Amino acid sequence: MAITNYTNLQTAIADFLNRDDLTSIIPTFIQMAEAQINREIRHYKMEQRSNGEQSGGDEWMQVPADWLETIRLHVISGGTSPVTLTSRAAMADIRAKNENVSTKVPYLYCHSDSQFELYPTPTEDMQFELLYYQKIPDLATNSTNWLLTDAPDVYLYGSLLHSAPYLADDARIATWAQMYAAAVQNVNMSSDNATYSGSGIKLKLRGLG
């Protein structure tokens, strides 16, 4: 049976475990697998752009609900300029030293209170572009997603891995973990290969004489 959607996946998990009494708990195995998958997979298909306006006088930028990790942040008002990540300690220090007085566009940000704190605080409304890794759409809500289509083994072995403690099947943990890890590695590697393919062949010229 092909694994193409949430229902197929649940059936496959039950078949692999040779159990017909886990209907109510299998969605939990999948949910636990998805949490681990979002921590461990970084694929170009997870990249998402978000453009938005930041109000003048507001140093706090809201993070998208599906945000996992920032790739880059830019101000795009009146040209493009990068906003660089810094630590909260460095942010507090620079604010104290400069009293946050500046007419420049923000060039630093840090993570604080589940938001982006900008420095200096924008003095007027500005447009920002955020490129980030988004969470993989969960199957309970979406039925299917790109990862299930491209790599059903990641979902299957990840879910089976999380089934083992519940079933007290310690003997299978190592097996499921190894197969899941291999599947995740292949997905990440396929992204790297696709991202950097077509860069051309570099020729090294030998010295003459």
Coordinates of N, CA and C in Angstrom, one line a residue:
M1 N 0.8 -1.2 0.0 CA 0.0 0.0 0.0 C 0.9 1.2 0.0
A2 N 0.6 2.2 -0.9 CA 1.3 3.4 -1.0 C 0.9 4.3 0.2
I3 N 1.9 5.0 0.7 CA 1.7 6.0 1.8 C 1.6 7.3 1.2
T4 N 0.4 7.8 1.0 CA 0.2 9.1 0.3 C -0.5 10.2 1.2
N5 N -1.1 9.7 2.3 CA -1.8 10.7 3.1 C -1.9 10.2 4.6
Y6 N -2.5 11.0 5.4 CA -2.5 10.7 6.9 C -3.2 9.4 7.2
T7 N -4.2 9.1 6.5 CA -4.9 7.8 6.7 C -4.1 6.6 6.3
N8 N -3.4 6.7 5.1 CA -2.5 5.6 4.7 C -1.4 5.4 5.7
L9 N -0.9 6.5 6.2 CA 0.2 6.4 7.1 C -0.2 5.7 8.4
Q10 N -1.4 6.0 8.9 CA -1.8 5.4 10.1 C -2.0 3.9 9.9
T11 N -2.6 3.5 8.8 CA -2.8 2.1 8.4 C -1.4 1.4 8.3
A12 N -0.4 2.0 7.7 CA 0.9 1.4 7.5 C 1.6 1.2 8.9
I13 N 1.4 2.2 9.8 CA 2.0 2.0 11.1 C 1.4 0.8 11.8
A14 N 0.1 0.7 11.8 CA -0.6 -0.4 12.4 C -0.1 -1.8 11.8
D15 N 0.0 -1.8 10.5 CA 0.5 -3.0 9.8 C 1.9 -3.4 10.2
F16 N 2.8 -2.4 10.3 CA 4.2 -2.7 10.7 C 4.2 -3.2 12.1
L17 N 3.4 -2.7 13.0 CA 3.3 -3.1 14.4 C 2.5 -4.4 14.6
N18 N 1.8 -4.8 13.5 CA 0.9 -5.9 13.5 C -0.1 -5.8 14.7
R19 N -0.7 -4.6 14.8 CA -1.6 -4.4 15.9 C -2.9 -3.7 15.3
D20 N -4.0 -4.1 15.8 CA -5.3 -3.4 15.3 C -6.0 -2.7 16.4
D21 N -5.3 -2.5 17.6 CA -5.9 -1.9 18.7 C -5.3 -0.6 19.1
L22 N -4.6 0.1 18.1 CA -3.8 1.3 18.4 C -4.4 2.5 17.7
T23 N -5.6 2.4 17.2 CA -6.2 3.5 16.5 C -6.2 4.8 17.2
S24 N -6.4 4.8 18.4 CA -6.5 6.1 19.2 C -5.2 6.7 19.5
I25 N -4.1 5.9 19.5 CA -2.8 6.4 19.9 C -1.9 6.6 18.8
I26 N -2.1 6.0 17.6 CA -1.2 6.2 16.5 C -1.1 7.7 16.1
P27 N -2.2 8.5 16.1 CA -2.0 9.9 15.8 C -1.0 10.6 16.7
T28 N -0.9 10.1 18.0 CA 0.1 10.7 18.9 C 1.5 10.3 18.5
F29 N 1.7 9.1 18.0 CA 3.0 8.7 17.5 C 3.4 9.6 16.3
I30 N 2.5 9.9 15.5 CA 2.8 10.8 14.3 C 3.1 12.2 14.8
Q31 N 2.3 12.7 15.7 CA 2.5 14.0 16.3 C 3.9 14.1 16.9
M32 N 4.3 13.1 17.7 CA 5.7 13.1 18.3 C 6.7 13.1 17.2
A33 N 6.5 12.3 16.2 CA 7.5 12.2 15.1 C 7.6 13.6 14.4
E34 N 6.5 14.3 14.2 CA 6.5 15.6 13.5 C 7.3 16.6 14.3
A35 N 7.2 16.5 15.6 CA 8.0 17.4 16.5 C 9.5 17.2 16.3
Q36 N 9.9 15.9 16.2 CA 11.3 15.6 16.0 C 11.7 16.0 14.6
I37 N 10.9 15.7 13.7 CA 11.2 16.0 12.3 C 11.5 17.5 12.1
N38 N 10.7 18.4 12.7 CA 10.8 19.8 12.6 C 12.1 20.3 13.2
R39 N 12.6 19.5 14.2 CA 13.9 19.9 14.8 C 15.1 19.4 14.0
E40 N 14.9 18.4 13.2 CA 16.1 17.7 12.6 C 16.2 17.9 11.0
I41 N 15.1 18.2 10.4 CA 15.2 18.4 8.9 C 15.2 19.9 8.6
R42 N 16.1 20.2 7.7 CA 16.2 21.5 7.1 C 16.3 21.3 5.6
H43 N 15.2 21.6 4.8 CA 15.1 21.4 3.4 C 14.7 22.6 2.7
Y44 N 15.2 22.8 1.5 CA 14.8 24.0 0.7 C 13.3 24.2 0.6
K45 N 12.5 23.1 0.6 CA 11.1 23.2 0.5 C 10.4 23.7 1.8
M46 N 11.2 23.9 2.9 CA 10.7 24.5 4.1 C 11.0 26.0 4.1
E47 N 11.7 26.5 3.1 CA 12.0 28.0 3.0 C 10.7 28.8 2.7
Q48 N 10.5 29.8 3.4 CA 9.3 30.7 3.2 C 9.7 32.2 3.3
R49 N 9.2 33.0 2.5 CA 9.4 34.4 2.6 C 8.2 35.1 3.2
S50 N 8.4 36.1 4.0 CA 7.3 36.9 4.6 C 7.7 38.3 4.6
N51 N 6.9 39.1 3.9 CA 7.1 40.6 3.8 C 6.0 41.3 4.7
G52 N 6.4 42.3 5.4 CA 5.5 43.0 6.3 C 6.0 44.3 6.7
E53 N 5.1 45.2 7.2 CA 5.5 46.5 7.6 C 5.6 46.6 9.1
Q54 N 6.7 47.2 9.5 CA 7.0 47.5 10.9 C 6.7 48.9 11.2
S55 N 5.8 49.2 12.2 CA 5.4 50.5 12.5 C 6.6 51.3 13.2
G56 N 6.7 52.6 12.8 CA 7.7 53.4 13.4 C 7.5 53.5 15.0
G57 N 8.6 53.5 15.7 CA 8.5 53.5 17.2 C 8.3 52.2 17.8
D58 N 8.2 51.1 17.0 CA 7.9 49.8 17.5 C 9.2 48.9 17.3
E59 N 9.9 48.6 18.4 CA 11.1 47.8 18.2 C 10.8 46.3 18.2
W60 N 9.6 45.8 18.4 CA 9.3 44.4 18.5 C 8.6 43.9 17.2
M61 N 9.2 43.0 16.6 CA 8.7 42.4 15.3 C 8.1 41.0 15.6
Q62 N 6.9 40.8 15.2 CA 6.2 39.5 15.4 C 6.8 38.4 14.6
V63 N 7.0 37.2 15.1 CA 7.5 36.1 14.4 C 6.4 35.3 13.8
P64 N 6.5 34.9 12.5 CA 5.4 34.1 11.9 C 5.0 32.8 12.7
A65 N 3.8 32.5 12.7 CA 3.3 31.3 13.6 C 4.0 30.0 13.2
D66 N 4.4 29.9 11.9 CA 5.0 28.7 11.5 C 6.6 28.8 11.4
W67 N 7.1 29.8 12.1 CA 8.6 30.0 12.0 C 9.3 28.9 12.8
L68 N 10.4 28.4 12.3 CA 11.3 27.5 13.0 C 12.7 28.2 13.2
E69 N 13.2 28.8 12.1 CA 14.6 29.3 12.1 C 14.8 30.3 11.1
T70 N 15.4 31.4 11.4 CA 15.7 32.5 10.4 C 16.8 32.2 9.5
I71 N 16.7 32.4 8.2 CA 17.7 32.3 7.2 C 18.4 33.7 7.1
R72 N 17.5 34.7 6.8 CA 18.0 36.1 6.8 C 16.8 37.1 7.0
L73 N 17.2 38.3 7.4 CA 16.2 39.3 7.6 C 16.8 40.6 7.0
H74 N 15.9 41.3 6.2 CA 16.4 42.5 5.5 C 15.3 43.6 5.7
V75 N 15.8 44.8 5.7 CA 14.9 46.0 5.5 C 14.9 46.2 4.0
I76 N 13.7 46.4 3.5 CA 13.5 46.6 2.0 C 12.9 47.9 1.7
S77 N 12.9 48.8 2.6 CA 12.4 50.2 2.4 C 13.5 51.1 1.9
G78 N 13.3 51.7 0.7 CA 14.4 52.5 0.2 C 15.7 51.8 -0.1
G79 N 15.6 50.6 -0.7 CA 16.8 49.8 -0.9 C 16.7 48.6 0.0
T80 N 17.7 47.7 -0.1 CA 17.8 46.5 0.7 C 19.0 46.6 1.6
S81 N 18.8 46.4 2.9 CA 19.9 46.3 3.9 C 19.7 45.2 4.9
P82 N 20.8 44.5 5.2 CA 20.6 43.3 6.1 C 20.4 43.7 7.5
V83 N 19.7 42.9 8.3 CA 19.6 43.0 9.7 C 20.2 41.8 10.3
T84 N 21.3 42.0 11.2 CA 22.1 40.9 11.6 C 21.7 40.5 13.0
L85 N 21.8 39.2 13.3 CA 21.5 38.6 14.6 C 22.6 39.0 15.6
T86 N 22.2 39.3 16.8 CA 23.1 39.5 17.9 C 22.5 38.9 19.1
S87 N 23.2 38.9 20.2 CA 22.8 38.3 21.5 C 21.9 39.3 22.2
R88 N 21.1 38.8 23.2 CA 20.4 39.8 24.0 C 21.3 40.6 24.9
A89 N 22.4 40.1 25.3 CA 23.3 40.8 26.2 C 23.9 42.0 25.4
A90 N 24.3 41.7 24.1 CA 24.9 42.7 23.3 C 23.9 43.8 22.9
M91 N 22.6 43.3 22.7 CA 21.5 44.3 22.4 C 21.3 45.2 23.6
A92 N 21.3 44.7 24.8 CA 21.1 45.5 25.9 C 22.2 46.5 26.1
D93 N 23.4 46.0 25.8 CA 24.6 46.9 26.0 C 24.6 48.0 25.0
I94 N 24.3 47.7 23.8 CA 24.4 48.8 22.8 C 23.2 49.8 23.0
R95 N 22.1 49.3 23.4 CA 21.0 50.3 23.7 C 21.4 51.2 24.9
A96 N 22.1 50.6 25.9 CA 22.5 51.4 27.1 C 23.5 52.5 26.7
K97 N 24.5 52.1 25.8 CA 25.6 53.0 25.5 C 25.1 54.1 24.5
N98 N 24.2 53.7 23.6 CA 23.8 54.7 22.6 C 22.4 55.3 22.9
E99 N 21.8 54.9 24.0 CA 20.5 55.4 24.4 C 19.4 55.2 23.3
N100 N 19.7 54.3 22.4 CA 18.8 54.0 21.3 C 18.5 55.2 20.4
V101 N 19.4 56.2 20.4 CA 19.2 57.4 19.6 C 19.9 57.2 18.2
S102 N 19.1 57.1 17.2 CA 19.7 56.9 15.8 C 18.6 57.2 14.8
T103 N 19.0 57.7 13.7 CA 18.1 57.9 12.6 C 18.3 56.8 11.5
K104 N 19.2 55.9 11.8 CA 19.4 54.8 10.8 C 18.3 53.8 10.8
V105 N 18.2 53.0 9.8 CA 17.3 51.9 9.8 C 17.9 50.8 10.7
P106 N 17.1 49.9 11.2 CA 17.6 48.8 12.0 C 18.6 47.9 11.3
Y107 N 19.7 47.6 12.0 CA 20.7 46.7 11.5 C 21.0 45.6 12.4
L108 N 20.4 45.5 13.5 CA 20.6 44.4 14.5 C 19.2 43.9 14.9
Y109 N 19.2 42.6 15.2 CA 18.0 42.0 15.9 C 18.5 40.9 16.9
C110 N 17.6 40.6 17.9 CA 17.9 39.5 18.7 C 16.5 38.8 19.0
H111 N 16.6 37.6 19.6 CA 15.4 36.9 19.9 C 15.1 37.2 21.4
S112 N 13.8 37.7 21.6 CA 13.4 38.1 22.9 C 11.9 38.0 23.0
D113 N 11.4 37.3 24.1 CA 10.0 37.1 24.3 C 9.3 36.6 23.1
S114 N 9.9 35.6 22.4 CA 9.3 35.0 21.2 C 9.0 36.0 20.1
Q115 N 9.8 37.1 20.1 CA 9.7 38.1 19.0 C 11.1 38.5 18.6
F116 N 11.2 39.3 17.6 CA 12.5 39.9 17.1 C 12.6 41.3 17.7
E117 N 13.6 41.6 18.5 CA 13.8 42.9 19.0 C 14.8 43.6 18.0
L118 N 14.4 44.8 17.5 CA 15.2 45.5 16.5 C 16.0 46.6 17.1
Y119 N 17.2 46.8 16.5 CA 18.0 48.0 16.9 C 18.6 48.6 15.7
P120 N 18.5 50.0 15.6 CA 17.7 50.8 16.5 C 16.3 50.7 16.2
T121 N 15.5 51.2 17.1 CA 14.0 51.2 16.9 C 13.7 52.0 15.6
P122 N 12.9 51.5 14.7 CA 12.5 52.2 13.5 C 11.9 53.6 13.9
T123 N 12.3 54.6 13.2 CA 11.7 55.9 13.5 C 10.5 56.2 12.6
E124 N 10.3 55.4 11.6 CA 9.1 55.5 10.7 C 8.7 54.1 10.2
D125 N 7.6 54.0 9.6 CA 7.1 52.7 9.1 C 8.1 52.2 8.0
M126 N 8.5 50.9 8.2 CA 9.4 50.3 7.2 C 9.0 48.9 6.8
Q127 N 9.3 48.6 5.6 CA 9.0 47.2 5.1 C 10.2 46.3 5.4
F128 N 9.9 45.1 5.8 CA 10.9 44.1 6.1 C 10.6 42.8 5.3
E129 N 11.7 42.1 4.9 CA 11.5 40.8 4.3 C 12.2 39.7 5.2
L130 N 11.5 38.7 5.6 CA 12.1 37.6 6.4 C 12.1 36.4 5.6
L131 N 13.3 35.8 5.4 CA 13.4 34.4 4.8 C 13.7 33.5 5.9
Y132 N 12.8 32.4 6.1 CA 13.0 31.5 7.2 C 12.6 30.1 6.9
Y133 N 12.9 29.2 7.7 CA 12.4 27.8 7.6 C 11.1 27.7 8.4
Q134 N 10.1 27.2 7.7 CA 8.8 27.1 8.3 C 8.5 25.7 8.7
K135 N 7.7 25.5 9.7 CA 7.3 24.2 10.2 C 6.7 23.4 9.0
I136 N 6.9 22.1 9.0 CA 6.3 21.2 8.0 C 4.8 21.1 8.4
P137 N 3.9 21.4 7.4 CA 2.5 21.3 7.7 C 2.1 20.0 8.4
D138 N 1.4 20.0 9.5 CA 1.1 18.8 10.2 C 0.0 18.0 9.5
L139 N 0.1 16.7 9.6 CA -0.8 15.9 8.8 C -2.3 15.8 9.4
A140 N -2.4 16.1 10.7 CA -3.7 16.0 11.3 C -4.6 17.1 10.7
T141 N -4.0 18.2 10.3 CA -4.7 19.4 9.7 C -4.7 19.4 8.2
N142 N -3.7 18.9 7.6 CA -3.5 19.0 6.1 C -3.6 17.7 5.3
S143 N -3.8 16.6 6.0 CA -3.9 15.3 5.3 C -2.6 14.8 4.6
T144 N -2.0 15.7 3.9 CA -0.7 15.3 3.3 C 0.2 16.5 3.2
N145 N 1.4 16.4 2.9 CA 2.4 17.5 2.7 C 3.5 17.0 1.9
W146 N 4.4 17.9 1.6 CA 5.5 17.6 0.6 C 6.4 16.5 1.2
L147 N 6.7 16.5 2.5 CA 7.6 15.5 3.1 C 7.0 14.1 3.0
L148 N 5.7 14.0 3.3 CA 5.1 12.6 3.1 C 5.2 12.2 1.7
T149 N 5.0 13.1 0.8 CA 5.1 12.7 -0.7 C 6.5 12.3 -1.1
D150 N 7.5 13.1 -0.6 CA 8.8 12.9 -1.0 C 9.5 11.8 -0.2
A151 N 9.2 11.7 1.0 CA 10.0 10.8 1.9 C 9.0 10.2 3.0
P152 N 8.1 9.3 2.5 CA 7.2 8.6 3.5 C 8.0 7.8 4.5
D153 N 9.2 7.4 4.2 CA 10.0 6.6 5.2 C 10.3 7.4 6.5
V154 N 10.5 8.7 6.3 CA 10.8 9.6 7.4 C 9.6 9.5 8.4
Y155 N 8.4 9.7 7.9 CA 7.2 9.7 8.7 C 7.0 8.3 9.3
L156 N 7.1 7.3 8.5 CA 6.9 5.9 9.0 C 7.8 5.5 10.1
Y157 N 9.1 5.6 9.9 CA 10.1 5.2 10.9 C 10.1 6.1 12.1
G158 N 9.8 7.4 11.9 CA 9.8 8.3 13.0 C 8.6 8.0 13.9
S159 N 7.5 7.6 13.3 CA 6.3 7.2 14.1 C 6.5 5.9 14.8
L160 N 7.1 5.0 14.1 CA 7.4 3.7 14.7 C 8.4 3.8 15.9
L161 N 9.4 4.7 15.7 CA 10.3 5.0 16.8 C 9.6 5.4 18.1
H162 N 8.6 6.3 17.9 CA 7.9 6.8 19.1 C 6.8 5.9 19.6
S163 N 6.6 4.8 18.8 CA 5.6 3.8 19.3 C 6.3 2.8 20.3
A164 N 7.6 2.6 20.1 CA 8.3 1.6 20.9 C 8.3 1.8 22.4
P165 N 8.5 3.1 22.9 CA 8.3 3.2 24.4 C 6.9 2.9 24.9
Y166 N 5.9 3.4 24.1 CA 4.5 3.1 24.5 C 4.3 1.6 24.6
L167 N 4.8 0.9 23.6 CA 4.6 -0.6 23.6 C 5.6 -1.4 24.4
A168 N 6.5 -0.6 25.1 CA 7.5 -1.3 25.9 C 8.3 -2.3 25.0
D169 N 8.5 -1.9 23.8 CA 9.3 -2.7 22.8 C 10.7 -2.2 22.7
D170 N 11.5 -2.3 23.7 CA 12.8 -1.8 23.7 C 13.7 -2.4 22.6
A171 N 13.4 -3.6 22.2 CA 14.2 -4.3 21.2 C 14.2 -3.6 19.9
R172 N 13.1 -2.9 19.6 CA 12.9 -2.3 18.3 C 13.4 -0.8 18.2
I173 N 13.7 -0.2 19.4 CA 14.0 1.2 19.4 C 15.2 1.5 18.5
A174 N 16.3 0.6 18.7 CA 17.5 0.8 17.9 C 17.3 0.7 16.4
T175 N 16.4 -0.3 16.1 CA 16.1 -0.5 14.6 C 15.4 0.7 14.0
W176 N 14.3 1.1 14.7 CA 13.6 2.2 14.2 C 14.4 3.5 14.2
A177 N 15.2 3.7 15.2 CA 16.1 4.9 15.3 C 17.1 4.9 14.1
Q178 N 17.7 3.8 13.8 CA 18.7 3.8 12.8 C 18.0 4.0 11.4
M179 N 16.9 3.5 11.2 CA 16.2 3.7 9.9 C 15.7 5.1 9.8
Y180 N 15.2 5.6 10.9 CA 14.7 7.0 10.8 C 15.9 8.0 10.6
A181 N 17.0 7.8 11.3 CA 18.1 8.7 11.1 C 18.6 8.6 9.7
A182 N 18.7 7.5 9.1 CA 19.2 7.3 7.7 C 18.2 8.1 6.8
A183 N 16.9 8.0 7.0 CA 15.9 8.6 6.1 C 16.1 10.2 6.3
V184 N 16.2 10.7 7.5 CA 16.4 12.1 7.7 C 17.7 12.6 7.0
Q185 N 18.8 11.8 7.2 CA 20.0 12.2 6.6 C 19.9 12.3 5.0
N186 N 19.2 11.4 4.4 CA 19.0 11.4 3.0 C 18.2 12.6 2.5
V187 N 17.2 13.0 3.3 CA 16.4 14.1 3.0 C 17.2 15.4 3.0
N188 N 18.0 15.6 4.1 CA 18.8 16.7 4.2 C 19.9 16.8 3.1
M189 N 20.4 15.6 2.8 CA 21.4 15.6 1.8 C 20.9 15.9 0.4
S190 N 19.6 15.4 0.2 CA 19.0 15.7 -1.1 C 18.8 17.2 -1.3
S191 N 18.5 17.9 -0.2 CA 18.3 19.3 -0.2 C 19.6 20.0 -0.6
D192 N 20.7 19.6 0.1 CA 22.0 20.2 -0.2 C 22.4 20.0 -1.6
N193 N 22.2 18.8 -2.1 CA 22.5 18.5 -3.5 C 21.8 19.3 -4.5
A194 N 20.5 19.5 -4.2 CA 19.7 20.3 -5.1 C 20.0 21.8 -5.0
T195 N 20.3 22.3 -3.8 CA 20.6 23.7 -3.6 C 21.9 24.1 -4.3
Y196 N 22.9 23.2 -4.2 CA 24.2 23.5 -4.7 C 24.5 22.9 -6.1
S197 N 23.6 22.3 -6.7 CA 23.8 21.7 -8.0 C 23.8 22.8 -9.1
G198 N 24.5 22.5 -10.2 CA 24.5 23.5 -11.3 C 25.4 24.7 -11.0
S199 N 26.3 24.5 -10.0 CA 27.2 25.6 -9.8 C 28.4 25.7 -10.7
G200 N 28.5 24.7 -11.5 CA 29.6 24.6 -12.5 C 30.8 23.9 -12.0
I201 N 31.7 23.5 -12.9 CA 32.9 22.9 -12.6 C 34.0 23.9 -12.6
K202 N 34.8 23.9 -11.5 CA 35.9 24.8 -11.4 C 37.2 24.1 -11.9
L203 N 37.9 24.8 -12.8 CA 39.1 24.2 -13.3 C 40.3 24.8 -12.6
K204 N 41.2 23.9 -12.2 CA 42.5 24.4 -11.6 C 43.6 24.3 -12.7
L205 N 44.2 25.5 -12.9 CA 45.2 25.5 -13.9 C 46.6 25.1 -13.4
R206 N 47.2 24.3 -14.0 CA 48.6 23.9 -13.5 C 49.6 24.9 -14.0
G207 N 50.6 25.0 -13.2 CA 51.7 26.0 -13.5 C 52.5 25.4 -14.7
L208 N 53.0 26.3 -15.5 CA 53.8 25.9 -16.7 C 55.3 26.0 -16.4
G209 N 56.1 25.2 -17.1 CA 57.5 25.3 -17.0 C 58.1 24.2 -16.2

